[in-house]
Short mmCIF file of C-alpha atoms and ligand atoms in Angstrom, two decimals:
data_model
loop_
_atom_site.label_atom_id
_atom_site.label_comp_id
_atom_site.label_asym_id
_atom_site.label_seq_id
_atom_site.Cartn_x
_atom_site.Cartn_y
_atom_site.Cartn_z
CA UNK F 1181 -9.22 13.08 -16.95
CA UNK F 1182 -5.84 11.15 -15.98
CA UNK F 1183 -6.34 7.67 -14.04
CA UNK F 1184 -5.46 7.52 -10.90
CA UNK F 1185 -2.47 5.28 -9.78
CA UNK F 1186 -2.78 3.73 -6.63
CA UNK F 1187 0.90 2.35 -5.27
CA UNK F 1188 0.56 -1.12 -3.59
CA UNK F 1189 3.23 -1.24 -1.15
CA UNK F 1190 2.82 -5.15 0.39
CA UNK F 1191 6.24 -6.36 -0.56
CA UNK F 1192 7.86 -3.65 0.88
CA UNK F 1193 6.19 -5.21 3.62
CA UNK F 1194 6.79 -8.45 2.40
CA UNK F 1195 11.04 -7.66 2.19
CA UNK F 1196 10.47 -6.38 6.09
CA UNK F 1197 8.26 -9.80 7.44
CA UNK F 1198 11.68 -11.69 6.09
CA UNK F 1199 13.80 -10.45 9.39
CA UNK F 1200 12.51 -9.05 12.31
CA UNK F 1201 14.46 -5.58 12.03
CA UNK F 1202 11.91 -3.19 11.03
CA UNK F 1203 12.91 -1.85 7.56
CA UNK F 1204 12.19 -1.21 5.02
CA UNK F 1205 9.40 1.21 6.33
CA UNK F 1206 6.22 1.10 5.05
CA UNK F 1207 5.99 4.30 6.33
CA UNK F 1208 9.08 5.68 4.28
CA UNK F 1209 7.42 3.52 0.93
CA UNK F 1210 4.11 5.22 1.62
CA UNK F 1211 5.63 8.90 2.03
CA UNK F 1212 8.36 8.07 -0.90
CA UNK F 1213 5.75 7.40 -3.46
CA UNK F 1214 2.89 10.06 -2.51
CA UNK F 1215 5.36 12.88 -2.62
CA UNK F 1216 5.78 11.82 -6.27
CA UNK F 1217 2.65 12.13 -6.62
CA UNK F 1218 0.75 8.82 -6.57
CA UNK F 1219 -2.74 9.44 -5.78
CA UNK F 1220 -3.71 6.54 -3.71
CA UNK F 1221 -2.08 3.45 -1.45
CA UNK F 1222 -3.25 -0.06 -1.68
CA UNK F 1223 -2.66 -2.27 1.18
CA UNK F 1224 -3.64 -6.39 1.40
CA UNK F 1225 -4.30 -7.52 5.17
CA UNK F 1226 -4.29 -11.16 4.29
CA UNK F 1227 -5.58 -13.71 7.01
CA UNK F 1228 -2.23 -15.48 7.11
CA UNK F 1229 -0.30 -11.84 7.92
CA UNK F 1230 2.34 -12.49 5.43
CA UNK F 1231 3.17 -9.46 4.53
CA UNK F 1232 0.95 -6.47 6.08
CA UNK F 1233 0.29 -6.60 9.88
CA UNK F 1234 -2.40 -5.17 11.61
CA UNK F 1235 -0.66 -1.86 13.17
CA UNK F 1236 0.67 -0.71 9.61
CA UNK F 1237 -3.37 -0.27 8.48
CA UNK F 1238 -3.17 2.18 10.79
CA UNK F 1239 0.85 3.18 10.52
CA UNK F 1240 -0.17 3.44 6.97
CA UNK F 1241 -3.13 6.42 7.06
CA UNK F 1242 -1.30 8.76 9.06
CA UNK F 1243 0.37 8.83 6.14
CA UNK F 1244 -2.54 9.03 3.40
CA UNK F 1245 -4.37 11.52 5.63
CA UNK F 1246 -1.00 13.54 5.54
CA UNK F 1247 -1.06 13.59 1.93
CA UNK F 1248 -5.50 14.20 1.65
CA UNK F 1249 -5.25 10.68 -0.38
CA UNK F 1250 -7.16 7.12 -0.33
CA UNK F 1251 -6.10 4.55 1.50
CA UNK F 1252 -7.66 1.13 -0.23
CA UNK F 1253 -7.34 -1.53 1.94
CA UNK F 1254 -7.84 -4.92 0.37
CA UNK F 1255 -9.05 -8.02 2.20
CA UNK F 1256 -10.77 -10.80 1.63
CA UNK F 1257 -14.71 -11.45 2.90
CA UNK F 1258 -13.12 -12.16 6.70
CA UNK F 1259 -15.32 -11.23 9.67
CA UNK F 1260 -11.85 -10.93 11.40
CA UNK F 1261 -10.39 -8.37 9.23
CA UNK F 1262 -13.35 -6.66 8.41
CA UNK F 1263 -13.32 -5.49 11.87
CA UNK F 1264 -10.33 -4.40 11.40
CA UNK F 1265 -11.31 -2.30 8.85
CA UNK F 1266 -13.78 -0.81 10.82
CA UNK F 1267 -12.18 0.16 13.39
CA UNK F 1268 -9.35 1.89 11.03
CA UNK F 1269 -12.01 3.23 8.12
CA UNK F 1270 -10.17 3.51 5.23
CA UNK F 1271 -11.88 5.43 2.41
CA UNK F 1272 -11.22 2.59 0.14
CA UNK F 1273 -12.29 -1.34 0.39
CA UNK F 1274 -11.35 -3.66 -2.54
CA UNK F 1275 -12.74 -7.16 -1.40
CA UNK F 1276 -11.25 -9.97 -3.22
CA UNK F 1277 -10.65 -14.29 -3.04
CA UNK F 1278 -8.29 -15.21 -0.44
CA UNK F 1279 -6.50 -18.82 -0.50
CA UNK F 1280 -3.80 -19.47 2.09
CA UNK F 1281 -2.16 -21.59 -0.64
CA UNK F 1282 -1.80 -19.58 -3.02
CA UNK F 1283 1.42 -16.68 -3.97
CA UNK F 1284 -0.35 -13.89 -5.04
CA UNK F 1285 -4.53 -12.89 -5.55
CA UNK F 1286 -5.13 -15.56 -8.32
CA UNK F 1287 -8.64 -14.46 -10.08
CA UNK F 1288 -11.24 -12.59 -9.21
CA UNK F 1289 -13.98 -12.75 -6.34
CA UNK F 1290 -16.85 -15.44 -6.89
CA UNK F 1291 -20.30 -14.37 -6.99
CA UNK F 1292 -21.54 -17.26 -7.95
CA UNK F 1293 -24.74 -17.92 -6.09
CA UNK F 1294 -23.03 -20.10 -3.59
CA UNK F 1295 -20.67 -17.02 -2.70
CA UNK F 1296 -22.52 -14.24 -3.42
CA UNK F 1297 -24.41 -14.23 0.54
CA UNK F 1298 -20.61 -14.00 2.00
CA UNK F 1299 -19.74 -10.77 -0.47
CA UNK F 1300 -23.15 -9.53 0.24
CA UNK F 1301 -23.14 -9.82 3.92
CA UNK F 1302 -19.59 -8.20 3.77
CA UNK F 1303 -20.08 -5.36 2.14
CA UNK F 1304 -23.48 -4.52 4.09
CA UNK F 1305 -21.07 -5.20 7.26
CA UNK F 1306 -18.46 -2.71 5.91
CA UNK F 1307 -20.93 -0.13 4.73
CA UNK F 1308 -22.96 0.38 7.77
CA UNK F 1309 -19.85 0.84 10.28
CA UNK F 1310 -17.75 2.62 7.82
CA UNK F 1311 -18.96 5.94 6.99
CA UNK F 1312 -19.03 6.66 3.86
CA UNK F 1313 -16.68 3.63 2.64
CA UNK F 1314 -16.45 2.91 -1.09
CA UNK F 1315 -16.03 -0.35 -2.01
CA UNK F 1316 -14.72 -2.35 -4.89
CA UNK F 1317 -14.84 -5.76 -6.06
CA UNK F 1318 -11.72 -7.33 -7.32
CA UNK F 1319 -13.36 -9.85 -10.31
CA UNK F 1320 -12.63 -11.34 -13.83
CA UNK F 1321 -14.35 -9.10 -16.90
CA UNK F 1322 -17.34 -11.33 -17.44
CA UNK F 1323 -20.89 -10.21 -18.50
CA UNK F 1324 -22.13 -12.65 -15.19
CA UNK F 1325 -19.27 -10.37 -13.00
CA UNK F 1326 -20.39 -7.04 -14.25
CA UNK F 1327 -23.89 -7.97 -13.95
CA UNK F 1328 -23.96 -9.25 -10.51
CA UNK F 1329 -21.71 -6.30 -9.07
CA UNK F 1330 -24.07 -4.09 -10.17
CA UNK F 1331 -26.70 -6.06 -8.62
CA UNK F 1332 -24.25 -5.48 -5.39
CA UNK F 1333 -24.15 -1.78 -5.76
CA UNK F 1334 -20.39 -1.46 -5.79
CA UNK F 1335 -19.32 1.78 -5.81
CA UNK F 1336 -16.42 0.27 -8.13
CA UNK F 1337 -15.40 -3.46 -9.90
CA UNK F 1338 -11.46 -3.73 -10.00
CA UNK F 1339 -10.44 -5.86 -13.10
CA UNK F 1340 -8.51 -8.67 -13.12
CA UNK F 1341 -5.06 -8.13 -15.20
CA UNK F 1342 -3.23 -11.19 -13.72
CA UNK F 1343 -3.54 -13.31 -16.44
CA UNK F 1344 -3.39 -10.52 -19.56
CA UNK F 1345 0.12 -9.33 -18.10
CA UNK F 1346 0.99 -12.43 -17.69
CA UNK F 1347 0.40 -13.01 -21.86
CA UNK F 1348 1.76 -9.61 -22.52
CA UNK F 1349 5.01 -10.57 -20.62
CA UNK F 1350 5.32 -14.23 -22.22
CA UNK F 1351 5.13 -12.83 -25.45
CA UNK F 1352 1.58 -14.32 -26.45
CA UNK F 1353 -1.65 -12.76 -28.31
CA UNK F 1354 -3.65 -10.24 -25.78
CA UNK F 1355 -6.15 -9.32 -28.33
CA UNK F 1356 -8.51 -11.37 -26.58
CA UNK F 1357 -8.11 -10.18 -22.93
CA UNK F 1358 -8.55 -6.33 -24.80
CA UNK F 1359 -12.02 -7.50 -26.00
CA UNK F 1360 -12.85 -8.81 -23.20
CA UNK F 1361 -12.07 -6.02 -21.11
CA UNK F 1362 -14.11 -3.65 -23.37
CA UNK F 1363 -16.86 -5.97 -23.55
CA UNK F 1364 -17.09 -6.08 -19.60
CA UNK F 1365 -16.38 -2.02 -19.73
CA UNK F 1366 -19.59 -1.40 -22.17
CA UNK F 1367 -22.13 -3.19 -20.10
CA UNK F 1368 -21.20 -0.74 -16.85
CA UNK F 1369 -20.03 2.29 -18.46
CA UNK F 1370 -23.43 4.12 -18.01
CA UNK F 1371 -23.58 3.45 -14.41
CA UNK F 1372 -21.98 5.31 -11.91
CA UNK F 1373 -20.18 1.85 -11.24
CA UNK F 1374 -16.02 3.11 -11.80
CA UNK F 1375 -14.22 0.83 -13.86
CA UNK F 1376 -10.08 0.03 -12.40
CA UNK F 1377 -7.31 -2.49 -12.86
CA UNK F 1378 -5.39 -4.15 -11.14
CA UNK F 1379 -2.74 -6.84 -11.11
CA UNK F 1380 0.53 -8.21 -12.10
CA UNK F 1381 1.38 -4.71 -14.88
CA UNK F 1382 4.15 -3.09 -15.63
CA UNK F 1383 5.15 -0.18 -17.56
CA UNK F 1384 4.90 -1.82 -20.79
CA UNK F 1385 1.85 -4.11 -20.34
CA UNK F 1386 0.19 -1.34 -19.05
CA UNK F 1387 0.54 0.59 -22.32
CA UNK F 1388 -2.59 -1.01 -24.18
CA UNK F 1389 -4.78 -0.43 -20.81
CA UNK F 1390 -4.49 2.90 -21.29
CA UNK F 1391 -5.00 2.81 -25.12
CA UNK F 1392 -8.32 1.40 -24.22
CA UNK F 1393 -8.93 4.70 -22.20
CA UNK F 1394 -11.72 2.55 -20.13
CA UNK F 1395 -10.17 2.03 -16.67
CA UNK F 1396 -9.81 5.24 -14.32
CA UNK F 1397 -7.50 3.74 -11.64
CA UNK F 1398 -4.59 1.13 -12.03
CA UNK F 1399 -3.65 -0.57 -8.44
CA UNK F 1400 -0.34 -1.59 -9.75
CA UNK F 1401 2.47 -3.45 -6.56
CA UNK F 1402 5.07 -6.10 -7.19
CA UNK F 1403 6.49 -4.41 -10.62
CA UNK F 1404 6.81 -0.97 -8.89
CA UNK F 1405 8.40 -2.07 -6.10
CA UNK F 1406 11.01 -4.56 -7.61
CA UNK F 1407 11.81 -1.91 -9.78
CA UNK F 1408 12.68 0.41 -6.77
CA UNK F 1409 15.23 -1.30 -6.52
CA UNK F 1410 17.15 0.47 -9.41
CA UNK F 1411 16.21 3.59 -9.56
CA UNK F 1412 14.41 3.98 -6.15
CA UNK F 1413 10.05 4.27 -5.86
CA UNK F 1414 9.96 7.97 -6.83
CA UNK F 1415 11.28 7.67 -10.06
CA UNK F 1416 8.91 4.34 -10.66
CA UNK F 1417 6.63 6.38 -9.57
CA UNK F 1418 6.70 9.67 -11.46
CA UNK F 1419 7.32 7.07 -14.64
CA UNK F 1420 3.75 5.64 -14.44
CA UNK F 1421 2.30 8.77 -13.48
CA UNK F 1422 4.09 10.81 -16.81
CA UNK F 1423 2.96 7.71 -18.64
CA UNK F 1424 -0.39 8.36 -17.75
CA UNK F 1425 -0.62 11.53 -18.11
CA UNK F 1426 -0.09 10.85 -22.25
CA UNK F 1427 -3.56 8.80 -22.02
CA UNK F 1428 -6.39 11.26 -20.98
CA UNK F 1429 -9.75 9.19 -20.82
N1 LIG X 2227 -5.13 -5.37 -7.07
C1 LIG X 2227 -5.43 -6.42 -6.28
C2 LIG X 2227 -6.86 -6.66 -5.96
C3 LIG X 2227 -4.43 -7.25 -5.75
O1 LIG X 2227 -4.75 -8.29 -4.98
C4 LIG X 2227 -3.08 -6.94 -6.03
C5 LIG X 2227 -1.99 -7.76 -5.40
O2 LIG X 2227 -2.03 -7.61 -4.02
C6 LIG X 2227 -2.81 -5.84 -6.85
C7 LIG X 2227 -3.85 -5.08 -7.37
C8 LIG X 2227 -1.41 -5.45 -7.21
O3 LIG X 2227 -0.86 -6.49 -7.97
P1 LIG X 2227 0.68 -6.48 -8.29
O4 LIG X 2227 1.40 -6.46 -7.00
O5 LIG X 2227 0.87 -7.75 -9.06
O6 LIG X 2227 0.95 -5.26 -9.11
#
């Protein structure tokens, strides 16, 4: 089995919300990259709009349903977007924190006891008015994480990688984040729980993921599309996906 790659495409949106022109399409990204092949488009409707606007969720799965592929919307634990969501049903819901403040995602969802009624509540929300809706939590690789998504019955738990390709880009010891990921991966590998990744990789750091062989979809954004720039999202694209194919879980 090859993991998936699913193509976050926000700061194509992002480079469009900077002038009020209408390009780059997200349209165009969305086609661009699924013809090469990606299997899957990832989407953030953040509260504050900043990059992805309502009327792309939908924009966006004309072109996914084109193609017979997810679309995995993220968002955080919003009774205002999740009714968004419902009324667009994606096949795909990554819930994850949401801070107004902050640049990018920072760490993964709480569920701590004094957040864990809000995911709950959430998810039940998103499950009973979505048909068939998967959803996966975006969290750090903790045994408290893994044990209390499984508690949640996600159909998937979406690994943190901020911080490890952060380390693997500065140069610094990721030996650590490794263990940890395989420690988190061997407490939910005999569930039907799936196991992805997400955040902050690029071609390199995303090398000793797949050594690992433990995570069966990478959400991978900001690297892909900055590197559009030079050699345009097809190529990116058919560059993870070859990469990937040299890793078979
Ligand atoms: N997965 C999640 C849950 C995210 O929030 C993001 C960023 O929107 C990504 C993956 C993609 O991260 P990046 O753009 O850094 O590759």
């Amino acid at each position: 089995m090859i993991s998936k790659l699913g193509v976050n495409i926000d700061h194509v949106a992002t480079l469009r919300q900077q002038r009020d022109e209408g390009y780059p399409s997200l349209v165009d990204a969305a086609d661009a990259t699924l013809r090469a092949g990606a299997n899957q488009i990832t989407i953030h409707l953040r509260e504050d709009r900043r990059h992805i606007q309502d009327t792309d969720v939908q924009a966006v799965l004309l072109v996914t349903r084109k193609f017979g592929v997810p679309l995995n919307l993220e968002m955080g634990c919003s009774r205002e977007i999740a009714e968004i969501a419902v009324a667009s049903s994606p096949e795909w819901i990554c819930l994850v924190p949401e801070k107004r403040e902050e640049k990018t995602t920072e760490g993964g969802l709480d569920l701590s006891d004094a957040n864990l009624s809000k995911v709950k509540e959430t998810m039940e929300y998103l499950k009973e008015n979505i048909p068939g809706v998967k959803i996966s939590l975006f969290v750090e690789a903790s045994e408290e994480t893994m044990k209390r998504s499984l508690e949640l019955k996600a159909d998937a738990v979406e690994i943190h990688t901020g911080q490890y390709a952060k380390a693997f880009l500065e140069g610094e010891d990721i030996a650590e984040y490794l263990e940890k990921f395989k420690s988190a991966y061997d407490l939910v590998k005999d569930s039907s729980m799936l196991f992805h990744a997400g955040h902050g990789l690029t071609l390199e750091s995303v090398v000793p993921l797949l050594e690992l062989k433990i995570f069966r979809e990478y959400n991978i954004g900001h690297w892909i599309i900055a590197q559009s720039i030079f050699e345009g999202i097809d190529s990116v694209t058919k560059k993870f996906l070859d990469l990937f194919s040299k890793y078979p879980m």
